[in-house]
mmCIF file of C-alpha atoms and ligand atoms in Angstrom:
data_model
loop_
_atom_site.group_PDB
_atom_site.id
_atom_site.type_symbol
_atom_site.label_atom_id
_atom_site.label_comp_id
_atom_site.label_asym_id
_atom_site.label_seq_id
_atom_site.Cartn_x
_atom_site.Cartn_y
_atom_site.Cartn_z
ATOM 1 C CA MET A 1 53.957 46.531 58.859
ATOM 2 C CA SER A 2 51.919 49.670 59.540
ATOM 3 C CA ASN A 3 48.159 49.936 59.793
ATOM 4 C CA HIS A 4 47.956 52.289 56.848
ATOM 5 C CA PRO A 5 45.650 50.716 54.234
ATOM 6 C CA ALA A 6 48.158 51.532 51.486
ATOM 7 C CA GLU A 7 50.727 49.335 53.276
ATOM 8 C CA GLN A 8 48.132 46.637 53.810
ATOM 9 C CA ILE A 9 47.495 46.471 50.064
ATOM 10 C CA GLN A 10 51.218 46.525 49.274
ATOM 11 C CA ASP A 11 51.981 43.747 51.768
ATOM 12 C CA LEU A 12 49.602 41.236 50.203
ATOM 13 C CA GLN A 13 51.491 38.375 48.638
ATOM 14 C CA PHE A 14 49.554 36.259 46.156
ATOM 15 C CA PHE A 15 51.279 33.689 43.947
ATOM 16 C CA GLY A 16 49.913 32.431 40.656
ATOM 17 C CA GLU A 17 49.382 28.734 40.021
ATOM 18 C CA TYR A 18 52.817 28.460 38.370
ATOM 19 C CA GLY A 19 54.613 30.887 40.650
ATOM 20 C CA GLY A 20 53.462 33.923 38.679
ATOM 21 C CA VAL A 21 53.591 37.307 40.417
ATOM 22 C CA ASN A 22 49.880 37.692 39.797
ATOM 23 C CA PRO A 23 47.361 35.092 40.906
ATOM 24 C CA SER A 24 46.078 32.965 38.049
ATOM 25 C CA ILE A 25 42.662 33.916 36.719
ATOM 26 C CA SER A 26 40.038 31.285 37.401
ATOM 27 C CA ASP A 27 38.397 30.400 34.102
ATOM 28 C CA SER A 28 35.661 28.083 35.306
ATOM 29 C CA SER A 29 32.030 28.501 36.183
ATOM 30 C CA THR A 30 31.927 25.175 38.011
ATOM 31 C CA TYR A 31 34.328 23.012 40.060
ATOM 32 C CA THR A 32 34.901 19.298 40.507
ATOM 33 C CA PHE A 33 34.664 17.418 43.796
ATOM 34 C CA MET A 34 36.718 14.323 44.543
ATOM 35 C CA THR A 35 33.833 12.749 46.441
ATOM 36 C CA ALA A 36 30.079 13.149 46.376
ATOM 37 C CA LYS A 37 30.144 13.731 50.116
ATOM 38 C CA SER A 38 32.437 16.758 49.828
ATOM 39 C CA MET A 39 29.980 18.192 47.272
ATOM 40 C CA SER A 40 26.996 17.897 49.613
ATOM 41 C CA ASP A 41 29.090 19.173 52.541
ATOM 42 C CA THR A 42 30.078 22.232 50.507
ATOM 43 C CA PHE A 43 26.448 22.994 49.679
ATOM 44 C CA GLU A 44 25.710 22.858 53.385
ATOM 45 C CA GLY A 45 28.529 25.348 53.937
ATOM 46 C CA ASN A 46 30.745 22.898 55.819
ATOM 47 C CA THR A 47 33.816 22.597 53.611
ATOM 48 C CA ASP A 48 36.257 25.443 53.885
ATOM 49 C CA GLY A 49 38.325 26.184 50.819
ATOM 50 C CA CYS A 50 36.146 24.290 48.304
ATOM 51 C CA PHE A 51 34.628 26.126 45.366
ATOM 52 C CA LEU A 52 31.278 24.994 44.086
ATOM 53 C CA TYR A 53 30.039 27.387 41.428
ATOM 54 C CA SER A 54 31.301 30.808 40.367
ATOM 55 C CA ARG A 55 28.084 32.645 41.180
ATOM 56 C CA HIS A 56 28.835 31.663 44.778
ATOM 57 C CA THR A 57 32.465 32.690 44.550
ATOM 58 C CA SER A 58 35.602 32.064 42.513
ATOM 59 C CA PRO A 59 39.329 32.134 43.344
ATOM 60 C CA SER A 60 39.827 35.414 41.443
ATOM 61 C CA ASN A 61 36.926 37.055 43.254
ATOM 62 C CA LEU A 62 38.307 35.857 46.578
ATOM 63 C CA TYR A 63 41.729 37.407 45.889
ATOM 64 C CA LEU A 64 40.136 40.762 45.159
ATOM 65 C CA SER A 65 37.774 40.434 48.130
ATOM 66 C CA SER A 66 40.596 39.716 50.565
ATOM 67 C CA ALA A 67 42.549 42.749 49.303
ATOM 68 C CA LEU A 68 39.476 44.962 49.774
ATOM 69 C CA ALA A 69 38.909 43.608 53.290
ATOM 70 C CA LYS A 70 42.516 44.617 54.089
ATOM 71 C CA MET A 71 41.909 48.039 52.588
ATOM 72 C CA GLU A 72 38.822 48.617 54.729
ATOM 73 C CA ASN A 73 40.120 46.766 57.809
ATOM 74 C CA THR A 74 37.104 44.470 57.936
ATOM 75 C CA GLU A 75 37.115 40.722 58.614
ATOM 76 C CA ASP A 76 35.972 39.889 55.119
ATOM 77 C CA ALA A 77 34.576 41.260 51.857
ATOM 78 C CA THR A 78 32.791 40.065 48.751
ATOM 79 C CA VAL A 79 32.576 41.515 45.272
ATOM 80 C CA PHE A 80 29.665 42.191 42.925
ATOM 81 C CA ALA A 81 29.009 42.964 39.278
ATOM 82 C CA SER A 82 28.265 46.620 40.170
ATOM 83 C CA GLY A 83 28.116 49.058 43.041
ATOM 84 C CA MET A 84 24.324 48.911 42.819
ATOM 85 C CA GLY A 85 24.572 45.106 43.087
ATOM 86 C CA ALA A 86 26.463 45.553 46.364
ATOM 87 C CA ILE A 87 23.982 48.161 47.653
ATOM 88 C CA THR A 88 20.757 46.348 46.759
ATOM 89 C CA SER A 89 22.020 43.011 48.102
ATOM 90 C CA THR A 90 23.162 44.584 51.381
ATOM 91 C CA VAL A 91 19.927 46.468 51.962
ATOM 92 C CA LEU A 92 17.752 43.434 51.245
ATOM 93 C CA GLN A 93 19.989 41.192 53.350
ATOM 94 C CA ILE A 94 19.517 43.443 56.370
ATOM 95 C CA CYS A 95 15.918 44.615 55.988
ATOM 96 C CA GLN A 96 12.693 42.609 56.040
ATOM 97 C CA GLN A 97 9.127 43.569 55.296
ATOM 98 C CA GLY A 98 7.960 46.135 57.858
ATOM 99 C CA ASP A 99 11.464 47.520 58.521
ATOM 100 C CA HIS A 100 12.522 51.122 58.274
ATOM 101 C CA ILE A 101 15.697 52.818 57.026
ATOM 102 C CA VAL A 102 17.068 56.258 57.835
ATOM 103 C CA ALA A 103 19.153 57.386 54.871
ATOM 104 C CA SER A 104 21.075 60.458 53.920
ATOM 105 C CA ARG A 105 19.113 62.651 51.532
ATOM 106 C CA THR A 106 22.260 63.393 49.525
ATOM 107 C CA ILE A 107 23.246 60.047 48.095
ATOM 108 C CA TYR A 108 23.883 58.645 44.639
ATOM 109 C CA GLY A 109 20.670 58.954 42.559
ATOM 110 C CA GLY A 110 20.461 55.208 41.847
ATOM 111 C CA THR A 111 20.605 54.371 45.548
ATOM 112 C CA TYR A 112 18.010 57.053 46.265
ATOM 113 C CA ALA A 113 15.697 55.659 43.569
ATOM 114 C CA PHE A 114 16.065 52.112 44.918
ATOM 115 C CA LEU A 115 15.269 53.159 48.493
ATOM 116 C CA LYS A 116 12.456 55.494 47.505
ATOM 117 C CA ASN A 117 10.761 53.703 44.596
ATOM 118 C CA VAL A 118 11.556 50.003 44.889
ATOM 119 C CA LEU A 119 11.753 49.154 48.590
ATOM 120 C CA PRO A 120 8.158 50.237 49.403
ATOM 121 C CA LYS A 121 7.033 47.351 47.144
ATOM 122 C CA PHE A 122 8.613 45.051 49.732
ATOM 123 C CA GLY A 123 7.121 46.928 52.685
ATOM 124 C CA ILE A 124 10.372 48.708 53.597
ATOM 125 C CA GLU A 125 10.139 52.471 54.122
ATOM 126 C CA THR A 126 12.933 55.041 54.129
ATOM 127 C CA THR A 127 13.129 58.447 55.778
ATOM 128 C CA PHE A 128 15.657 60.754 54.110
ATOM 129 C CA VAL A 129 17.445 63.277 56.323
ATOM 130 C CA ASP A 130 20.486 65.515 56.346
ATOM 131 C CA PHE A 131 23.203 63.095 57.509
ATOM 132 C CA THR A 132 25.459 65.893 58.672
ATOM 133 C CA ASN A 133 22.810 66.663 61.306
ATOM 134 C CA CYS A 134 22.777 64.019 64.054
ATOM 135 C CA GLU A 135 19.680 65.501 65.694
ATOM 136 C CA ALA A 136 17.772 64.990 62.431
ATOM 137 C CA ILE A 137 18.942 61.356 62.289
ATOM 138 C CA LYS A 138 17.896 60.724 65.907
ATOM 139 C CA LYS A 139 14.502 62.276 65.251
ATOM 140 C CA ALA A 140 13.922 60.066 62.205
ATOM 141 C CA VAL A 141 14.793 56.804 63.958
ATOM 142 C CA ALA A 142 11.737 54.670 64.745
ATOM 143 C CA PRO A 143 11.315 51.435 66.732
ATOM 144 C CA ASN A 144 11.467 49.445 63.450
ATOM 145 C CA THR A 145 14.602 51.193 62.081
ATOM 146 C CA LYS A 146 17.033 48.502 60.967
ATOM 147 C CA MET A 147 19.568 50.547 59.076
ATOM 148 C CA LEU A 148 21.281 53.922 58.933
ATOM 149 C CA TYR A 149 22.608 54.486 55.413
ATOM 150 C CA GLY A 150 24.891 57.239 54.163
ATOM 151 C CA GLU A 151 27.924 58.060 52.033
ATOM 152 C CA SER A 152 31.187 59.038 53.760
ATOM 153 C CA VAL A 153 31.516 61.920 51.321
ATOM 154 C CA SER A 154 28.068 62.429 49.875
ATOM 155 C CA ASN A 155 27.189 62.550 46.203
ATOM 156 C CA PRO A 156 27.098 65.285 44.991
ATOM 157 C CA LEU A 157 27.065 67.809 47.837
ATOM 158 C CA LEU A 158 30.204 66.438 49.537
ATOM 159 C CA GLY A 159 28.658 66.409 53.023
ATOM 160 C CA ILE A 160 30.787 64.400 55.463
ATOM 161 C CA ILE A 161 29.489 61.771 57.879
ATOM 162 C CA ASP A 162 30.687 62.052 61.458
ATOM 163 C CA PHE A 163 31.210 58.274 61.724
ATOM 164 C CA LYS A 164 31.544 58.061 65.496
ATOM 165 C CA ALA A 165 28.460 60.131 66.212
ATOM 166 C CA VAL A 166 26.273 58.303 63.670
ATOM 167 C CA SER A 167 27.505 54.853 64.721
ATOM 168 C CA GLU A 168 26.550 55.696 68.308
ATOM 169 C CA ILE A 169 22.984 56.417 67.174
ATOM 170 C CA ALA A 170 22.952 53.124 65.255
ATOM 171 C CA GLN A 171 24.198 51.161 68.266
ATOM 172 C CA GLN A 172 21.720 52.774 70.634
ATOM 173 C CA ASN A 173 18.922 51.684 68.309
ATOM 174 C CA GLN A 174 20.244 48.226 67.340
ATOM 175 C CA ALA A 175 20.440 49.359 63.722
ATOM 176 C CA GLN A 176 23.161 48.502 61.213
ATOM 177 C CA PHE A 177 25.318 51.424 60.110
ATOM 178 C CA VAL A 178 26.010 51.058 56.379
ATOM 179 C CA VAL A 179 28.448 53.434 54.689
ATOM 180 C CA ASP A 180 29.106 53.873 50.976
ATOM 181 C CA ASN A 181 32.797 54.818 50.791
ATOM 182 C CA THR A 182 33.006 55.078 46.988
ATOM 183 C CA PHE A 183 34.204 58.723 46.924
ATOM 184 C CA SER A 184 36.893 58.203 49.535
ATOM 185 C CA PRO A 185 38.821 54.924 49.341
ATOM 186 C CA LEU A 186 41.993 54.925 51.506
ATOM 187 C CA MET A 187 41.135 58.353 52.918
ATOM 188 C CA PHE A 188 39.810 56.642 56.064
ATOM 189 C CA GLN A 189 38.435 53.286 57.165
ATOM 190 C CA PRO A 190 34.804 53.783 58.292
ATOM 191 C CA ALA A 191 34.801 50.359 60.015
ATOM 192 C CA ASN A 192 37.382 51.703 62.493
ATOM 193 C CA PHE A 193 34.832 54.277 63.605
ATOM 194 C CA GLY A 194 31.771 52.075 63.937
ATOM 195 C CA ALA A 195 30.464 51.325 60.425
ATOM 196 C CA ASP A 196 29.101 47.770 60.250
ATOM 197 C CA VAL A 197 29.144 47.464 56.470
ATOM 198 C CA VAL A 198 31.300 49.440 54.023
ATOM 199 C CA ILE A 199 30.253 49.478 50.374
ATOM 200 C CA HIS A 200 32.195 50.476 47.272
ATOM 201 C CA SER A 201 31.409 51.027 43.655
ATOM 202 C CA LEU A 202 34.709 49.661 42.339
ATOM 203 C CA THR A 203 33.777 51.263 39.027
ATOM 204 C CA LYS A 204 35.199 54.551 40.307
ATOM 205 C CA PHE A 205 38.556 55.294 41.985
ATOM 206 C CA ILE A 206 39.415 51.729 42.970
ATOM 207 C CA ASN A 207 39.508 50.410 39.418
ATOM 208 C CA GLY A 208 40.371 53.856 38.111
ATOM 209 C CA SER A 209 40.368 53.137 34.401
ATOM 210 C CA SER A 210 36.676 53.616 33.525
ATOM 211 C CA ASP A 211 36.646 50.272 31.717
ATOM 212 C CA THR A 212 34.437 48.208 33.988
ATOM 213 C CA VAL A 213 31.519 48.238 36.419
ATOM 214 C CA ALA A 214 31.903 46.423 39.757
ATOM 215 C CA GLY A 215 31.096 46.668 43.465
ATOM 216 C CA ALA A 216 32.102 45.368 46.883
ATOM 217 C CA VAL A 217 30.821 44.877 50.406
ATOM 218 C CA CYS A 218 33.379 44.884 53.245
ATOM 219 C CA ALA A 219 32.020 43.625 56.564
ATOM 220 C CA SER A 220 32.206 40.964 59.268
ATOM 221 C CA SER A 221 32.788 37.348 58.237
ATOM 222 C CA GLU A 222 29.287 36.564 59.465
ATOM 223 C CA PHE A 223 27.645 39.174 57.240
ATOM 224 C CA VAL A 224 29.679 38.151 54.191
ATOM 225 C CA GLU A 225 28.814 34.492 54.797
ATOM 226 C CA ASN A 226 25.154 35.465 55.087
ATOM 227 C CA LEU A 227 25.348 37.244 51.724
ATOM 228 C CA LYS A 228 26.735 34.087 50.119
ATOM 229 C CA ASP A 229 24.391 31.601 51.796
ATOM 230 C CA VAL A 230 22.913 29.298 49.154
ATOM 231 C CA ASN A 231 19.444 29.457 50.715
ATOM 232 C CA THR A 232 19.099 33.043 51.879
ATOM 233 C CA GLY A 233 22.131 35.017 50.678
ATOM 234 C CA LEU A 234 21.295 37.940 48.415
ATOM 235 C CA ALA A 235 24.715 37.952 46.728
ATOM 236 C CA MET A 236 24.107 34.344 45.762
ATOM 237 C CA LEU A 237 20.418 34.640 44.915
ATOM 238 C CA LEU A 238 20.193 38.001 43.144
ATOM 239 C CA GLY A 239 23.100 36.829 41.010
ATOM 240 C CA GLN A 240 25.084 40.063 40.658
ATOM 241 C CA THR A 241 28.277 38.119 40.101
ATOM 242 C CA LEU A 242 31.537 39.758 39.092
ATOM 243 C CA ASP A 243 33.381 37.986 36.298
ATOM 244 C CA SER A 244 36.777 36.530 37.288
ATOM 245 C CA TRP A 245 38.613 38.318 34.483
ATOM 246 C CA ARG A 246 37.354 41.661 35.679
ATOM 247 C CA ALA A 247 38.138 40.810 39.296
ATOM 248 C CA ALA A 248 41.731 40.036 38.295
ATOM 249 C CA SER A 249 42.139 43.313 36.420
ATOM 250 C CA ILE A 250 40.622 45.354 39.279
ATOM 251 C CA LEU A 251 43.065 43.714 41.714
ATOM 252 C CA LYS A 252 45.976 44.831 39.538
ATOM 253 C CA ASN A 253 44.625 48.388 39.416
ATOM 254 C CA LEU A 254 44.037 48.427 43.184
ATOM 255 C CA ARG A 255 47.799 48.265 43.711
ATOM 256 C CA THR A 256 48.282 51.755 42.309
ATOM 257 C CA LEU A 257 45.330 53.243 44.187
ATOM 258 C CA PRO A 258 47.469 54.904 46.922
ATOM 259 C CA ILE A 259 49.546 56.928 44.475
ATOM 260 C CA ARG A 260 46.520 57.700 42.326
ATOM 261 C CA MET A 261 44.496 58.910 45.327
ATOM 262 C CA GLN A 262 47.367 61.123 46.458
ATOM 263 C CA LYS A 263 47.622 62.713 43.020
ATOM 264 C CA HIS A 264 43.824 63.115 42.636
ATOM 265 C CA SER A 265 43.774 64.806 46.051
ATOM 266 C CA GLN A 266 46.745 67.102 45.412
ATOM 267 C CA ASN A 267 45.277 68.224 42.095
ATOM 268 C CA ALA A 268 41.776 68.761 43.498
ATOM 269 C CA GLN A 269 43.104 70.653 46.535
ATOM 270 C CA TYR A 270 45.076 72.989 44.273
ATOM 271 C CA LEU A 271 42.160 73.683 41.917
ATOM 272 C CA ALA A 272 39.694 74.126 44.786
ATOM 273 C CA GLU A 273 41.944 76.688 46.486
ATOM 274 C CA GLN A 274 42.606 78.598 43.268
ATOM 275 C CA PHE A 275 38.972 78.769 42.146
ATOM 276 C CA GLU A 276 37.798 79.684 45.641
ATOM 277 C CA ALA A 277 40.347 82.520 45.694
ATOM 278 C CA LEU A 278 38.876 83.766 42.405
ATOM 279 C CA GLY A 279 35.458 84.001 44.079
ATOM 280 C CA TYR A 280 33.785 80.879 42.635
ATOM 281 C CA LYS A 281 31.425 78.870 44.856
ATOM 282 C CA VAL A 282 33.643 75.852 45.401
ATOM 283 C CA SER A 283 32.950 72.917 47.668
ATOM 284 C CA TYR A 284 35.856 70.622 48.586
ATOM 285 C CA PRO A 285 36.397 68.855 51.925
ATOM 286 C CA GLY A 286 40.017 70.023 51.990
ATOM 287 C CA LEU A 287 38.996 73.696 52.072
ATOM 288 C CA LYS A 288 38.722 75.359 55.474
ATOM 289 C CA SER A 289 35.422 76.824 54.279
ATOM 290 C CA HIS A 290 33.885 73.335 53.945
ATOM 291 C CA PRO A 291 31.342 72.975 56.798
ATOM 292 C CA GLN A 292 32.695 69.560 57.854
ATOM 293 C CA HIS A 293 36.389 70.251 57.207
ATOM 294 C CA ASN A 294 37.327 69.648 60.860
ATOM 295 C CA ILE A 295 35.263 66.472 61.098
ATOM 296 C CA ILE A 296 36.818 64.861 58.037
ATOM 297 C CA SER A 297 40.287 65.956 59.167
ATOM 298 C CA ASN A 298 39.820 63.922 62.380
ATOM 299 C CA TYR A 299 39.264 60.713 60.435
ATOM 300 C CA LEU A 300 41.662 61.186 57.540
ATOM 301 C CA PHE A 301 44.959 59.503 56.668
ATOM 302 C CA PRO A 302 46.538 62.898 55.943
ATOM 303 C CA ASP A 303 49.039 61.643 53.362
ATOM 304 C CA ILE A 304 46.159 60.528 51.096
ATOM 305 C CA GLY A 305 44.465 63.927 51.234
ATOM 306 C CA TYR A 306 40.863 65.032 50.864
ATOM 307 C CA GLY A 307 40.024 63.167 47.673
ATOM 308 C CA GLY A 308 39.528 63.905 44.024
ATOM 309 C CA ILE A 309 35.986 65.306 43.960
ATOM 310 C CA MET A 310 35.099 68.972 44.074
ATOM 311 C CA THR A 311 32.094 70.952 42.935
ATOM 312 C CA ILE A 312 31.680 74.444 41.548
ATOM 313 C CA ASP A 313 28.251 76.016 41.524
ATOM 314 C CA PHE A 314 27.878 78.000 38.288
ATOM 315 C CA GLU A 315 24.307 78.843 39.350
ATOM 316 C CA THR A 316 22.441 78.236 36.095
ATOM 317 C CA LEU A 317 22.286 75.061 34.057
ATOM 318 C CA GLU A 318 22.905 76.951 30.815
ATOM 319 C CA LYS A 319 26.144 78.381 32.134
ATOM 320 C CA ALA A 320 27.241 75.053 33.623
ATOM 321 C CA ASN A 321 26.540 73.287 30.314
ATOM 322 C CA ALA A 322 28.381 75.893 28.277
ATOM 323 C CA ILE A 323 31.430 75.667 30.558
ATOM 324 C CA MET A 324 31.478 71.874 30.452
ATOM 325 C CA GLU A 325 31.202 71.847 26.657
ATOM 326 C CA MET A 326 34.002 74.403 26.402
ATOM 327 C CA MET A 327 36.207 72.415 28.778
ATOM 328 C CA GLN A 328 35.711 69.243 26.767
ATOM 329 C CA HIS A 329 36.385 71.173 23.559
ATOM 330 C CA GLN A 330 39.674 72.389 25.054
ATOM 331 C CA ASN A 331 40.656 68.820 26.022
ATOM 332 C CA LEU A 332 40.481 69.532 29.761
ATOM 333 C CA GLY A 333 38.461 66.419 30.489
ATOM 334 C CA TYR A 334 35.284 64.654 29.488
ATOM 335 C CA LEU A 335 31.653 65.614 29.889
ATOM 336 C CA ALA A 336 30.826 62.275 31.482
ATOM 337 C CA VAL A 337 29.469 60.808 34.702
ATOM 338 C CA SER A 338 31.542 58.550 36.969
ATOM 339 C CA LEU A 339 34.728 59.219 38.900
ATOM 340 C CA GLY A 340 38.341 58.273 39.328
ATOM 341 C CA PHE A 341 39.550 58.371 35.730
ATOM 342 C CA TYR A 342 43.022 59.698 34.762
ATOM 343 C CA LYS A 343 41.284 62.559 32.941
ATOM 344 C CA THR A 344 38.973 64.967 34.719
ATOM 345 C CA LEU A 345 35.296 64.026 34.374
ATOM 346 C CA PHE A 346 32.528 66.573 34.868
ATOM 347 C CA SER A 347 28.752 66.571 34.893
ATOM 348 C CA ALA A 348 25.910 68.750 36.151
ATOM 349 C CA SER A 349 24.630 66.524 38.943
ATOM 350 C CA GLY A 350 21.036 67.755 39.001
ATOM 351 C CA THR A 351 20.418 66.636 35.422
ATOM 352 C CA SER A 352 22.608 63.520 35.501
ATOM 353 C CA THR A 353 23.620 61.376 38.487
ATOM 354 C CA SER A 354 21.038 62.985 40.772
ATOM 355 C CA SER A 355 18.266 63.358 38.192
ATOM 356 C CA GLU A 356 16.264 60.664 40.041
ATOM 357 C CA ILE A 357 15.746 63.245 42.799
ATOM 358 C CA SER A 358 12.841 65.606 42.022
ATOM 359 C CA GLU A 359 13.604 69.270 41.293
ATOM 360 C CA GLU A 360 11.742 70.275 44.419
ATOM 361 C CA GLU A 361 13.795 67.942 46.611
ATOM 362 C CA GLN A 362 17.003 69.071 44.916
ATOM 363 C CA GLN A 363 16.171 72.662 45.822
ATOM 364 C CA GLU A 364 15.342 71.667 49.391
ATOM 365 C CA MET A 365 18.705 69.963 49.880
ATOM 366 C CA GLY A 366 20.587 72.856 48.284
ATOM 367 C CA LEU A 367 21.496 71.145 45.018
ATOM 368 C CA SER A 368 21.637 74.000 42.527
ATOM 369 C CA GLU A 369 20.933 73.267 38.854
ATOM 370 C CA GLY A 370 24.277 74.864 37.953
ATOM 371 C CA LEU A 371 26.322 72.656 40.282
ATOM 372 C CA VAL A 372 29.078 70.866 38.380
ATOM 373 C CA ARG A 373 30.747 67.859 39.969
ATOM 374 C CA PHE A 374 34.373 67.410 38.958
ATOM 375 C CA SER A 375 36.313 64.203 39.409
ATOM 376 C CA ILE A 376 39.762 65.712 39.081
ATOM 377 C CA GLY A 377 42.201 63.715 37.000
ATOM 378 C CA LEU A 378 45.853 62.802 37.352
ATOM 379 C CA ASP A 379 47.037 65.855 35.374
ATOM 380 C CA TYR A 380 50.824 65.970 35.394
ATOM 381 C CA ASP A 381 51.056 69.738 35.901
ATOM 382 C CA ILE A 382 47.935 71.006 37.633
ATOM 383 C CA LYS A 383 49.131 74.615 37.516
ATOM 384 C CA VAL A 384 48.966 74.522 33.728
ATOM 385 C CA THR A 385 45.556 72.835 33.920
ATOM 386 C CA PHE A 386 44.286 75.558 36.248
ATOM 387 C CA LYS A 387 45.314 78.305 33.830
ATOM 388 C CA GLN A 388 43.586 76.487 30.969
ATOM 389 C CA MET A 389 40.420 75.837 32.987
ATOM 390 C CA LYS A 390 40.275 79.466 34.103
ATOM 391 C CA LYS A 391 40.653 80.594 30.505
ATOM 392 C CA ALA A 392 37.905 78.233 29.297
ATOM 393 C CA ILE A 393 35.507 79.469 32.009
ATOM 394 C CA GLU A 394 36.341 83.104 31.303
ATOM 395 C CA LEU A 395 35.760 82.551 27.586
ATOM 396 C CA VAL A 396 32.229 81.346 28.311
ATOM 397 C CA GLU A 397 31.601 84.211 30.737
ATOM 398 C CA ARG A 398 32.824 86.742 28.184
ATOM 399 C CA ASP A 399 30.578 85.183 25.525
ATOM 400 C CA LYS A 400 27.687 85.488 27.922
ATOM 401 C CA GLN A 401 28.284 89.205 28.394
ATOM 402 C CA SER A 402 28.514 89.886 24.675
ATOM 403 C CA SER A 403 25.523 87.767 23.644
ATOM 404 C CA SER A 404 21.872 87.887 24.477
ATOM 405 C CA VAL A 405 21.983 84.406 25.990
ATOM 406 C CA LYS A 406 20.812 84.646 29.570
ATOM 407 C CA PHE A 407 22.772 82.345 31.854
HETATM 408 N N1 PLP B 501 27.671 54.725 45.077
HETATM 409 C C1 PLP B 501 28.074 55.917 44.625
HETATM 410 C C2 PLP B 501 28.512 56.949 45.610
HETATM 411 C C3 PLP B 501 28.075 56.191 43.245
HETATM 412 O O1 PLP B 501 28.471 57.390 42.814
HETATM 413 C C4 PLP B 501 27.633 55.174 42.355
HETATM 414 C C5 PLP B 501 27.599 55.389 40.889
HETATM 415 O O2 PLP B 501 27.755 56.475 40.382
HETATM 416 C C6 PLP B 501 27.213 53.956 42.879
HETATM 417 C C7 PLP B 501 27.252 53.758 44.229
HETATM 418 C C8 PLP B 501 26.722 52.851 41.967
HETATM 419 O O3 PLP B 501 27.803 52.137 41.471
HETATM 420 P P1 PLP B 501 27.770 51.327 40.070
HETATM 421 O O4 PLP B 501 27.580 52.333 38.990
HETATM 422 O O5 PLP B 501 29.095 50.639 40.072
HETATM 423 O O6 PLP B 501 26.640 50.380 40.154
#
């Protein structure tokens, strides 16, 4: 058995209740105890293997959690009803009133809004910095910093965290290093390079069928137990519980993640290279022109590739919108947020998934209003797709020249 996470997922052997090749789905919110004593012991956390109530955990959620722990090479994992459920529970589990967080300034807009607008109500402050700049992180750390928070591949600017360097800063300051790995499952395992907690929105590549919302935290057994503690655990007490039926269907989709990630990566690499060669402003970690190309290459499982997300900066919002509408019209994908679908999804980040970030701050971080984020699909023949995309873009550009519309 190799250490490759794809092999780890493949090697899992779960039997259903009646010998089925898939584990049975647990269809109960509550569980019986043979004795009253075993019930009270379970509530005190002393009885291994007993289920008490499905908000705490359920067999189906445990199957999915153990597969995700294998994928991320962590001791344990637990699943949530959404990625935001995983993020908010983790942050509140780690930080108390009076604590401080240093976070990447290019993160998912919902996470940014939670850190910026909600946490101050609980006396927790966040300093946002460029996470590709370790000096900036060091400068922002204060004596009360409890957490360094960033995304492996940041949303939407695709900045890459240098895990080893950032984890060193965290260790030196007794802070927890929390990484959102939603954009890059299987590409690398941040826990191998010093991340204490690895978070996923399962809604994206891991589930891959854009039919459900879910999240996960992969971490030490101690941290996962803390999250589930009946008295103080935020997974238990905030109640962001994933339904067993959804957990079972995500587990089935997880099994095809390695081949899906390879295809997403191959397709994105091809499109990024072609559009860059045509002179478009493309950002993709697999391009040599990407500022952190060498850093990500050090951490990567090369057979998985550089992932399915690329951006093209069309400079103005009007032009970006016209191109996206044309692409949808030509059946080249959907004008929709989210990632990891079999069809390409595209959105202008500044007015969608990063709209929580003020225009001024967007400008400061280099997020242009015309930046389009593409989650490249599983297109069977990407060369044909490229020709069609190029034609759709050129159609809009030609229209622009012949009309009075100013892009
Ligand atoms: N993390 C990242 C990087 C995301 O892009 C998103 C959603 O877009 C989330 C977290 C939140 O996940 P969810 O929508 O499953 O709550």
